[in-house]
Amino acid sequence: MSQRVLAHQDVGTGGTPVVLLHAFPLDRRMWRRQLDALSTRAVVPDLRGFGASPGVGGSVDDHADELCDLLDALSIERAVVAGLSMGGYVAMAFARRHASRLAGLLLADTKAGPDNDEAKKGREANIERARNEGAVAVFDAMRPKVFTPRTDRAHVEELRAIAASQSTEGVVAALEMMRDRPDATGALADIHVPTTIVVGSDDAATPPSEAEFMARAIAGAKLVSIEKSGHFSNVEGASEFNRALLELLVSVRL
Ligand code: MLT
């Protein structure tokens, strides 16, 4: 078990706490539109190697265990965990390793399967890119898959600025972690908490077919497609995303 506590925001009071897990290569600042909409307690960490969190490296399971350490440090027994893309990989590992701490789950623009050979080659190319050109070059290489021709330029610039502030070491370690993450498909059937799967209809990085697969595999899961949104559906389709999140939180309280 890690002795380090992740850098985080802990805002609001009351209700079942919700944890928001950010995408790659970003940090907790990507969730500002959700924090504006939430009136209950929200805990928003920077995953290891990102933002203000210490350290780099570790497996997806290590990231899930660090989230559990954070809940311990905040005396939170159970939380709704919401993760987008890389955050979703960590959320699925948390569901598998710490099921008793999970009150509900939101998986956005993510997938349960592991990297195939082509994806692993892409990780290697991005590791080289990060080492030679820095973190923002990796973000720029992702742009054709994560944004659409319709994406608001201001959204691209906002996320690019967050990516530009990440360390090369943190980005390389996260690429290695994602490359080596295990297949999470088999454990989806073991998830028995209220679950919502969200996907941007135009997400080319983790397309709607992946979301449909997860929604079929998790008993009772609700599938929400956000029309005309790319990969970062919490930014591009913030109001629909927030509605899905708030509805999940209400269903957990019932
Ligand atoms: C993300 O947005 O976190 C990344 O697209 C995840 C990945 O590269 O697998």
PDB file of C-alpha atoms and ligand atoms in Angstrom:
ATOM      1  CA  MET A   1       0.000   0.000   0.000  1.00  0.00           C
ATOM      2  CA  SER A   2       1.274   3.450  -0.928  1.00  0.00           C
ATOM      3  CA  GLN A   3       1.958   5.918   1.858  1.00  0.00           C
ATOM      4  CA  ARG A   4       1.529   8.932  -0.416  1.00  0.00           C
ATOM      5  CA  VAL A   5      -1.724  10.811  -0.579  1.00  0.00           C
ATOM      6  CA  LEU A   6      -2.733  12.083  -3.987  1.00  0.00           C
ATOM      7  CA  ALA A   7      -3.093  15.824  -4.499  1.00  0.00           C
ATOM      8  CA  HIS A   8      -6.807  16.495  -4.642  1.00  0.00           C
ATOM      9  CA  GLN A   9      -9.702  18.886  -4.269  1.00  0.00           C
ATOM     10  CA  ASP A  10     -12.381  17.973  -1.720  1.00  0.00           C
ATOM     11  CA  VAL A  11     -15.397  20.214  -2.191  1.00  0.00           C
ATOM     12  CA  GLY A  12     -19.014  20.293  -1.050  1.00  0.00           C
ATOM     13  CA  THR A  13     -20.718  18.348   1.693  1.00  0.00           C
ATOM     14  CA  GLY A  14     -23.507  15.833   1.999  1.00  0.00           C
ATOM     15  CA  GLY A  15     -24.739  13.012  -0.189  1.00  0.00           C
ATOM     16  CA  THR A  16     -22.672  10.063  -1.307  1.00  0.00           C
ATOM     17  CA  PRO A  17     -19.251  11.443  -2.239  1.00  0.00           C
ATOM     18  CA  VAL A  18     -18.321  11.270  -5.910  1.00  0.00           C
ATOM     19  CA  VAL A  19     -14.720  10.854  -7.087  1.00  0.00           C
ATOM     20  CA  LEU A  20     -13.809  12.193 -10.541  1.00  0.00           C
ATOM     21  CA  LEU A  21     -10.804  10.538 -12.258  1.00  0.00           C
ATOM     22  CA  HIS A  22      -9.233  12.469 -15.094  1.00  0.00           C
ATOM     23  CA  ALA A  23      -8.119  11.424 -18.576  1.00  0.00           C
ATOM     24  CA  PHE A  24      -4.615  11.268 -20.077  1.00  0.00           C
ATOM     25  CA  PRO A  25      -2.521  13.467 -20.331  1.00  0.00           C
ATOM     26  CA  LEU A  26      -4.539  15.837 -18.160  1.00  0.00           C
ATOM     27  CA  ASP A  27      -5.261  16.483 -14.492  1.00  0.00           C
ATOM     28  CA  ARG A  28      -8.142  17.344 -12.198  1.00  0.00           C
ATOM     29  CA  ARG A  29      -8.708  20.713 -13.879  1.00  0.00           C
ATOM     30  CA  MET A  30     -10.570  18.944 -16.694  1.00  0.00           C
ATOM     31  CA  TRP A  31     -13.532  18.484 -14.289  1.00  0.00           C
ATOM     32  CA  ARG A  32     -14.304  22.161 -13.600  1.00  0.00           C
ATOM     33  CA  ARG A  33     -17.662  22.023 -15.424  1.00  0.00           C
ATOM     34  CA  GLN A  34     -18.742  19.089 -13.269  1.00  0.00           C
ATOM     35  CA  LEU A  35     -17.651  20.776 -10.025  1.00  0.00           C
ATOM     36  CA  ASP A  36     -19.770  23.784 -10.993  1.00  0.00           C
ATOM     37  CA  ALA A  37     -22.820  21.512 -11.351  1.00  0.00           C
ATOM     38  CA  LEU A  38     -22.425  19.362  -8.238  1.00  0.00           C
ATOM     39  CA  SER A  39     -23.910  20.384  -4.907  1.00  0.00           C
ATOM     40  CA  THR A  40     -22.821  17.291  -2.960  1.00  0.00           C
ATOM     41  CA  ARG A  41     -19.313  16.256  -1.889  1.00  0.00           C
ATOM     42  CA  ALA A  42     -16.801  15.708  -4.684  1.00  0.00           C
ATOM     43  CA  VAL A  43     -13.221  14.490  -4.423  1.00  0.00           C
ATOM     44  CA  VAL A  44     -11.074  15.208  -7.467  1.00  0.00           C
ATOM     45  CA  PRO A  45      -7.528  13.815  -7.400  1.00  0.00           C
ATOM     46  CA  ASP A  46      -4.577  14.229  -9.696  1.00  0.00           C
ATOM     47  CA  LEU A  47      -3.534  10.680 -10.538  1.00  0.00           C
ATOM     48  CA  ARG A  48       0.071   9.798  -9.729  1.00  0.00           C
ATOM     49  CA  GLY A  49       2.491  11.626 -12.017  1.00  0.00           C
ATOM     50  CA  PHE A  50      -0.055  14.271 -13.055  1.00  0.00           C
ATOM     51  CA  GLY A  51      -0.848  17.739 -11.768  1.00  0.00           C
ATOM     52  CA  ALA A  52       0.420  18.217  -8.238  1.00  0.00           C
ATOM     53  CA  SER A  53       0.528  14.529  -7.251  1.00  0.00           C
ATOM     54  CA  PRO A  54       3.887  13.112  -6.238  1.00  0.00           C
ATOM     55  CA  GLY A  55       5.738  10.197  -7.816  1.00  0.00           C
ATOM     56  CA  VAL A  56       5.503   8.458 -11.158  1.00  0.00           C
ATOM     57  CA  GLY A  57       5.065   4.888 -12.301  1.00  0.00           C
ATOM     58  CA  GLY A  58       3.011   1.947 -11.135  1.00  0.00           C
ATOM     59  CA  SER A  59       0.332  -0.258 -12.585  1.00  0.00           C
ATOM     60  CA  VAL A  60      -3.347   0.513 -13.013  1.00  0.00           C
ATOM     61  CA  ASP A  61      -3.908  -1.505  -9.839  1.00  0.00           C
ATOM     62  CA  ASP A  62      -1.436   0.743  -7.982  1.00  0.00           C
ATOM     63  CA  HIS A  63      -3.457   3.760  -9.101  1.00  0.00           C
ATOM     64  CA  ALA A  64      -6.653   2.097  -7.837  1.00  0.00           C
ATOM     65  CA  ASP A  65      -5.000   1.346  -4.487  1.00  0.00           C
ATOM     66  CA  GLU A  66      -3.819   4.950  -4.192  1.00  0.00           C
ATOM     67  CA  LEU A  67      -7.398   6.077  -4.687  1.00  0.00           C
ATOM     68  CA  CYS A  68      -8.406   3.734  -1.868  1.00  0.00           C
ATOM     69  CA  ASP A  69      -5.666   5.272   0.325  1.00  0.00           C
ATOM     70  CA  LEU A  70      -7.096   8.696  -0.456  1.00  0.00           C
ATOM     71  CA  LEU A  71     -10.600   7.598   0.586  1.00  0.00           C
ATOM     72  CA  ASP A  72      -9.104   6.233   3.816  1.00  0.00           C
ATOM     73  CA  ALA A  73      -7.302   9.514   4.446  1.00  0.00           C
ATOM     74  CA  LEU A  74     -10.581  11.399   3.938  1.00  0.00           C
ATOM     75  CA  SER A  75     -12.585   8.892   6.061  1.00  0.00           C
ATOM     76  CA  ILE A  76     -14.851   8.088   3.113  1.00  0.00           C
ATOM     77  CA  GLU A  77     -16.262   4.582   3.408  1.00  0.00           C
ATOM     78  CA  ARG A  78     -18.004   4.393   0.018  1.00  0.00           C
ATOM     79  CA  ALA A  79     -18.015   6.649  -3.025  1.00  0.00           C
ATOM     80  CA  VAL A  80     -19.390   6.880  -6.524  1.00  0.00           C
ATOM     81  CA  VAL A  81     -16.381   6.699  -8.847  1.00  0.00           C
ATOM     82  CA  ALA A  82     -16.496   8.389 -12.249  1.00  0.00           C
ATOM     83  CA  GLY A  83     -13.591   8.041 -14.667  1.00  0.00           C
ATOM     84  CA  LEU A  84     -13.078   9.268 -18.204  1.00  0.00           C
ATOM     85  CA  SER A  85     -10.802   7.245 -20.507  1.00  0.00           C
ATOM     86  CA  MET A  86      -7.604   6.634 -18.476  1.00  0.00           C
ATOM     87  CA  GLY A  87      -9.661   7.565 -15.415  1.00  0.00           C
ATOM     88  CA  GLY A  88     -12.079   4.822 -16.481  1.00  0.00           C
ATOM     89  CA  TYR A  89      -9.251   2.260 -16.539  1.00  0.00           C
ATOM     90  CA  VAL A  90      -8.458   3.191 -12.939  1.00  0.00           C
ATOM     91  CA  ALA A  91     -12.156   3.168 -12.004  1.00  0.00           C
ATOM     92  CA  MET A  92     -12.536  -0.386 -13.368  1.00  0.00           C
ATOM     93  CA  ALA A  93      -9.453  -1.520 -11.420  1.00  0.00           C
ATOM     94  CA  PHE A  94     -10.924   0.125  -8.301  1.00  0.00           C
ATOM     95  CA  ALA A  95     -14.227  -1.718  -8.856  1.00  0.00           C
ATOM     96  CA  ARG A  96     -12.345  -5.021  -9.120  1.00  0.00           C
ATOM     97  CA  ARG A  97     -10.008  -4.482  -6.146  1.00  0.00           C
ATOM     98  CA  HIS A  98     -12.153  -2.426  -3.768  1.00  0.00           C
ATOM     99  CA  ALA A  99     -15.746  -3.404  -4.548  1.00  0.00           C
ATOM    100  CA  SER A 100     -16.909  -2.802  -0.978  1.00  0.00           C
ATOM    101  CA  ARG A 101     -15.876   0.876  -1.276  1.00  0.00           C
ATOM    102  CA  LEU A 102     -17.842   1.442  -4.495  1.00  0.00           C
ATOM    103  CA  ALA A 103     -21.353   2.936  -4.284  1.00  0.00           C
ATOM    104  CA  GLY A 104     -21.827   3.632  -7.999  1.00  0.00           C
ATOM    105  CA  LEU A 105     -19.803   3.836 -11.187  1.00  0.00           C
ATOM    106  CA  LEU A 106     -19.677   6.126 -14.204  1.00  0.00           C
ATOM    107  CA  LEU A 107     -17.421   5.081 -17.074  1.00  0.00           C
ATOM    108  CA  ALA A 108     -17.009   7.706 -19.781  1.00  0.00           C
ATOM    109  CA  ASP A 109     -15.241   7.415 -23.134  1.00  0.00           C
ATOM    110  CA  THR A 110     -13.258   4.414 -22.024  1.00  0.00           C
ATOM    111  CA  LYS A 111     -12.964   0.722 -22.791  1.00  0.00           C
ATOM    112  CA  ALA A 112     -12.528  -2.521 -20.891  1.00  0.00           C
ATOM    113  CA  GLY A 113     -10.250  -4.396 -23.282  1.00  0.00           C
ATOM    114  CA  PRO A 114      -6.444  -4.216 -23.162  1.00  0.00           C
ATOM    115  CA  ASP A 115      -4.163  -2.641 -25.769  1.00  0.00           C
ATOM    116  CA  ASN A 116      -3.765  -4.767 -28.900  1.00  0.00           C
ATOM    117  CA  ASP A 117      -0.417  -4.962 -30.723  1.00  0.00           C
ATOM    118  CA  GLU A 118      -1.128  -1.875 -32.807  1.00  0.00           C
ATOM    119  CA  ALA A 119      -2.100   0.146 -29.734  1.00  0.00           C
ATOM    120  CA  LYS A 120       1.059  -0.991 -27.934  1.00  0.00           C
ATOM    121  CA  LYS A 121       3.132   0.228 -30.895  1.00  0.00           C
ATOM    122  CA  GLY A 122       1.309   3.549 -30.646  1.00  0.00           C
ATOM    123  CA  ARG A 123       2.253   3.738 -26.957  1.00  0.00           C
ATOM    124  CA  GLU A 124       5.927   3.186 -27.838  1.00  0.00           C
ATOM    125  CA  ALA A 125       5.764   5.953 -30.443  1.00  0.00           C
ATOM    126  CA  ASN A 126       4.185   8.287 -27.901  1.00  0.00           C
ATOM    127  CA  ILE A 127       6.814   7.414 -25.284  1.00  0.00           C
ATOM    128  CA  GLU A 128       9.508   8.436 -27.795  1.00  0.00           C
ATOM    129  CA  ARG A 129       7.510  11.553 -28.660  1.00  0.00           C
ATOM    130  CA  ALA A 130       7.166  12.542 -24.999  1.00  0.00           C
ATOM    131  CA  ARG A 131      10.887  12.006 -24.358  1.00  0.00           C
ATOM    132  CA  ASN A 132      11.954  13.974 -27.439  1.00  0.00           C
ATOM    133  CA  GLU A 133       9.304  16.692 -27.709  1.00  0.00           C
ATOM    134  CA  GLY A 134       7.503  16.824 -24.347  1.00  0.00           C
ATOM    135  CA  ALA A 135       4.033  16.083 -23.061  1.00  0.00           C
ATOM    136  CA  VAL A 136       2.155  18.490 -25.286  1.00  0.00           C
ATOM    137  CA  ALA A 137       3.441  16.725 -28.428  1.00  0.00           C
ATOM    138  CA  VAL A 138       1.661  13.581 -27.246  1.00  0.00           C
ATOM    139  CA  PHE A 139      -1.558  15.547 -26.812  1.00  0.00           C
ATOM    140  CA  ASP A 140      -1.165  17.006 -30.303  1.00  0.00           C
ATOM    141  CA  ALA A 141      -0.656  13.521 -31.767  1.00  0.00           C
ATOM    142  CA  MET A 142      -3.937  12.409 -30.140  1.00  0.00           C
ATOM    143  CA  ARG A 143      -5.973  15.293 -31.536  1.00  0.00           C
ATOM    144  CA  PRO A 144      -7.342  13.639 -34.710  1.00  0.00           C
ATOM    145  CA  LYS A 145      -8.896  10.859 -32.612  1.00  0.00           C
ATOM    146  CA  VAL A 146     -10.118  12.801 -29.605  1.00  0.00           C
ATOM    147  CA  PHE A 147     -11.591  15.879 -31.281  1.00  0.00           C
ATOM    148  CA  THR A 148     -13.908  16.298 -34.255  1.00  0.00           C
ATOM    149  CA  PRO A 149     -13.983  19.001 -36.937  1.00  0.00           C
ATOM    150  CA  ARG A 150     -16.857  20.516 -34.934  1.00  0.00           C
ATOM    151  CA  THR A 151     -14.977  20.693 -31.615  1.00  0.00           C
ATOM    152  CA  ASP A 152     -14.906  24.189 -30.169  1.00  0.00           C
ATOM    153  CA  ARG A 153     -11.383  25.610 -30.557  1.00  0.00           C
ATOM    154  CA  ALA A 154     -11.575  27.013 -27.012  1.00  0.00           C
ATOM    155  CA  HIS A 155     -12.104  23.480 -25.654  1.00  0.00           C
ATOM    156  CA  VAL A 156      -9.032  22.225 -27.522  1.00  0.00           C
ATOM    157  CA  GLU A 157      -6.909  25.087 -26.210  1.00  0.00           C
ATOM    158  CA  GLU A 158      -8.142  24.650 -22.637  1.00  0.00           C
ATOM    159  CA  LEU A 159      -7.222  20.954 -22.589  1.00  0.00           C
ATOM    160  CA  ARG A 160      -3.969  21.513 -24.481  1.00  0.00           C
ATOM    161  CA  ALA A 161      -2.850  23.992 -21.814  1.00  0.00           C
ATOM    162  CA  ILE A 162      -3.499  21.374 -19.114  1.00  0.00           C
ATOM    163  CA  ALA A 163      -1.533  18.773 -21.110  1.00  0.00           C
ATOM    164  CA  ALA A 164       1.330  21.220 -21.646  1.00  0.00           C
ATOM    165  CA  SER A 165       1.826  21.546 -17.888  1.00  0.00           C
ATOM    166  CA  GLN A 166       2.386  17.805 -17.293  1.00  0.00           C
ATOM    167  CA  SER A 167       5.853  16.360 -16.754  1.00  0.00           C
ATOM    168  CA  THR A 168       7.507  14.143 -19.350  1.00  0.00           C
ATOM    169  CA  GLU A 169       8.179  11.507 -16.651  1.00  0.00           C
ATOM    170  CA  GLY A 170       4.531  11.388 -15.592  1.00  0.00           C
ATOM    171  CA  VAL A 171       3.298  11.103 -19.170  1.00  0.00           C
ATOM    172  CA  VAL A 172       5.809   8.352 -20.050  1.00  0.00           C
ATOM    173  CA  ALA A 173       4.874   6.378 -16.922  1.00  0.00           C
ATOM    174  CA  ALA A 174       1.156   6.662 -17.710  1.00  0.00           C
ATOM    175  CA  LEU A 175       1.746   5.476 -21.289  1.00  0.00           C
ATOM    176  CA  GLU A 176       3.581   2.428 -19.905  1.00  0.00           C
ATOM    177  CA  MET A 177       0.788   1.835 -17.385  1.00  0.00           C
ATOM    178  CA  MET A 178      -1.911   1.982 -20.092  1.00  0.00           C
ATOM    179  CA  ARG A 179       0.137  -0.220 -22.463  1.00  0.00           C
ATOM    180  CA  ASP A 180       0.468  -2.899 -19.769  1.00  0.00           C
ATOM    181  CA  ARG A 181      -2.995  -2.689 -18.216  1.00  0.00           C
ATOM    182  CA  PRO A 182      -4.837  -5.997 -17.933  1.00  0.00           C
ATOM    183  CA  ASP A 183      -8.007  -7.006 -19.730  1.00  0.00           C
ATOM    184  CA  ALA A 184     -10.873  -5.709 -17.579  1.00  0.00           C
ATOM    185  CA  THR A 185     -13.707  -7.311 -19.553  1.00  0.00           C
ATOM    186  CA  GLY A 186     -14.047 -10.427 -17.388  1.00  0.00           C
ATOM    187  CA  ALA A 187     -14.598  -8.405 -14.212  1.00  0.00           C
ATOM    188  CA  LEU A 188     -17.434  -6.284 -15.631  1.00  0.00           C
ATOM    189  CA  ALA A 189     -19.991  -8.978 -14.707  1.00  0.00           C
ATOM    190  CA  ASP A 190     -18.902  -8.651 -11.064  1.00  0.00           C
ATOM    191  CA  ILE A 191     -19.983  -5.001 -10.883  1.00  0.00           C
ATOM    192  CA  HIS A 192     -23.251  -4.773  -8.939  1.00  0.00           C
ATOM    193  CA  VAL A 193     -23.666  -1.067  -8.218  1.00  0.00           C
ATOM    194  CA  PRO A 194     -25.689   1.529 -10.176  1.00  0.00           C
ATOM    195  CA  THR A 195     -23.634   2.177 -13.307  1.00  0.00           C
ATOM    196  CA  THR A 196     -23.805   4.682 -16.143  1.00  0.00           C
ATOM    197  CA  ILE A 197     -21.744   4.430 -19.308  1.00  0.00           C
ATOM    198  CA  VAL A 198     -21.273   7.727 -21.173  1.00  0.00           C
ATOM    199  CA  VAL A 199     -19.795   8.161 -24.648  1.00  0.00           C
ATOM    200  CA  GLY A 200     -19.452  10.970 -27.140  1.00  0.00           C
ATOM    201  CA  SER A 201     -21.208   9.860 -30.324  1.00  0.00           C
ATOM    202  CA  ASP A 202     -18.164  10.986 -32.360  1.00  0.00           C
ATOM    203  CA  ASP A 203     -15.463   9.625 -30.046  1.00  0.00           C
ATOM    204  CA  ALA A 204     -12.938   7.962 -32.377  1.00  0.00           C
ATOM    205  CA  ALA A 205     -10.504   7.074 -29.553  1.00  0.00           C
ATOM    206  CA  THR A 206     -12.908   4.928 -27.520  1.00  0.00           C
ATOM    207  CA  PRO A 207     -15.899   4.624 -29.850  1.00  0.00           C
ATOM    208  CA  PRO A 208     -19.555   3.968 -28.974  1.00  0.00           C
ATOM    209  CA  SER A 209     -19.117   0.240 -29.741  1.00  0.00           C
ATOM    210  CA  GLU A 210     -16.853  -0.003 -26.657  1.00  0.00           C
ATOM    211  CA  ALA A 211     -19.452   1.760 -24.517  1.00  0.00           C
ATOM    212  CA  GLU A 212     -22.215  -0.528 -25.820  1.00  0.00           C
ATOM    213  CA  PHE A 213     -20.089  -3.563 -24.939  1.00  0.00           C
ATOM    214  CA  MET A 214     -19.556  -2.369 -21.357  1.00  0.00           C
ATOM    215  CA  ALA A 215     -23.234  -1.480 -20.955  1.00  0.00           C
ATOM    216  CA  ARG A 216     -24.221  -5.007 -22.012  1.00  0.00           C
ATOM    217  CA  ALA A 217     -21.661  -6.615 -19.691  1.00  0.00           C
ATOM    218  CA  ILE A 218     -22.625  -4.711 -16.506  1.00  0.00           C
ATOM    219  CA  ALA A 219     -26.048  -5.734 -15.168  1.00  0.00           C
ATOM    220  CA  GLY A 220     -28.520  -2.831 -15.235  1.00  0.00           C
ATOM    221  CA  ALA A 221     -26.037  -0.323 -16.659  1.00  0.00           C
ATOM    222  CA  LYS A 222     -27.485   2.732 -18.351  1.00  0.00           C
ATOM    223  CA  LEU A 223     -25.929   3.911 -21.629  1.00  0.00           C
ATOM    224  CA  VAL A 224     -25.854   7.635 -22.418  1.00  0.00           C
ATOM    225  CA  SER A 225     -24.661   8.816 -25.825  1.00  0.00           C
ATOM    226  CA  ILE A 226     -23.777  12.489 -26.060  1.00  0.00           C
ATOM    227  CA  GLU A 227     -24.507  13.600 -29.595  1.00  0.00           C
ATOM    228  CA  LYS A 228     -21.899  15.531 -31.568  1.00  0.00           C
ATOM    229  CA  SER A 229     -19.275  15.101 -28.848  1.00  0.00           C
ATOM    230  CA  GLY A 230     -15.803  13.681 -29.272  1.00  0.00           C
ATOM    231  CA  HIS A 231     -13.693  11.915 -26.646  1.00  0.00           C
ATOM    232  CA  PHE A 232     -13.836  14.530 -23.880  1.00  0.00           C
ATOM    233  CA  SER A 233     -17.604  14.349 -23.465  1.00  0.00           C
ATOM    234  CA  ASN A 234     -17.501  16.023 -20.034  1.00  0.00           C
ATOM    235  CA  VAL A 235     -16.170  19.143 -21.780  1.00  0.00           C
ATOM    236  CA  GLU A 236     -17.840  19.029 -25.198  1.00  0.00           C
ATOM    237  CA  GLY A 237     -21.207  17.856 -23.884  1.00  0.00           C
ATOM    238  CA  ALA A 238     -20.959  19.169 -20.332  1.00  0.00           C
ATOM    239  CA  SER A 239     -24.674  19.719 -19.697  1.00  0.00           C
ATOM    240  CA  GLU A 240     -25.664  16.221 -20.890  1.00  0.00           C
ATOM    241  CA  PHE A 241     -22.727  14.713 -19.031  1.00  0.00           C
ATOM    242  CA  ASN A 242     -23.721  16.526 -15.833  1.00  0.00           C
ATOM    243  CA  ARG A 243     -27.316  15.354 -16.182  1.00  0.00           C
ATOM    244  CA  ALA A 244     -26.116  11.736 -16.450  1.00  0.00           C
ATOM    245  CA  LEU A 245     -23.826  12.164 -13.430  1.00  0.00           C
ATOM    246  CA  LEU A 246     -26.508  13.829 -11.282  1.00  0.00           C
ATOM    247  CA  GLU A 247     -29.064  11.146 -12.210  1.00  0.00           C
ATOM    248  CA  LEU A 248     -26.582   8.459 -11.182  1.00  0.00           C
ATOM    249  CA  LEU A 249     -25.992  10.195  -7.846  1.00  0.00           C
ATOM    250  CA  VAL A 250     -29.753  10.370  -7.211  1.00  0.00           C
ATOM    251  CA  SER A 251     -30.148   6.660  -8.042  1.00  0.00           C
ATOM    252  CA  VAL A 252     -27.357   5.785  -5.575  1.00  0.00           C
ATOM    253  CA  ARG A 253     -29.139   7.685  -2.807  1.00  0.00           C
ATOM    254  CA  LEU A 254     -32.493   5.881  -3.368  1.00  0.00           C
TER     255      LEU A 254
HETATM  256  C1  MLT B   1      -7.326   9.228 -22.392  1.00  0.00           C
HETATM  257  O1  MLT B   1      -8.045  10.112 -22.843  1.00  0.00           O
HETATM  258  O2  MLT B   1      -7.182   9.064 -21.167  1.00  0.00           O
HETATM  259  C2  MLT B   1      -6.564   8.357 -23.351  1.00  0.00           C
HETATM  260  O3  MLT B   1      -7.096   8.483 -24.636  1.00  0.00           O
HETATM  261  C3  MLT B   1      -6.580   6.912 -22.922  1.00  0.00           C
HETATM  262  C4  MLT B   1      -5.732   6.019 -23.799  1.00  0.00           C
HETATM  263  O4  MLT B   1      -4.841   6.521 -24.490  1.00  0.00           O
HETATM  264  O5  MLT B   1      -5.966   4.801 -23.791  1.00  0.00           O
END
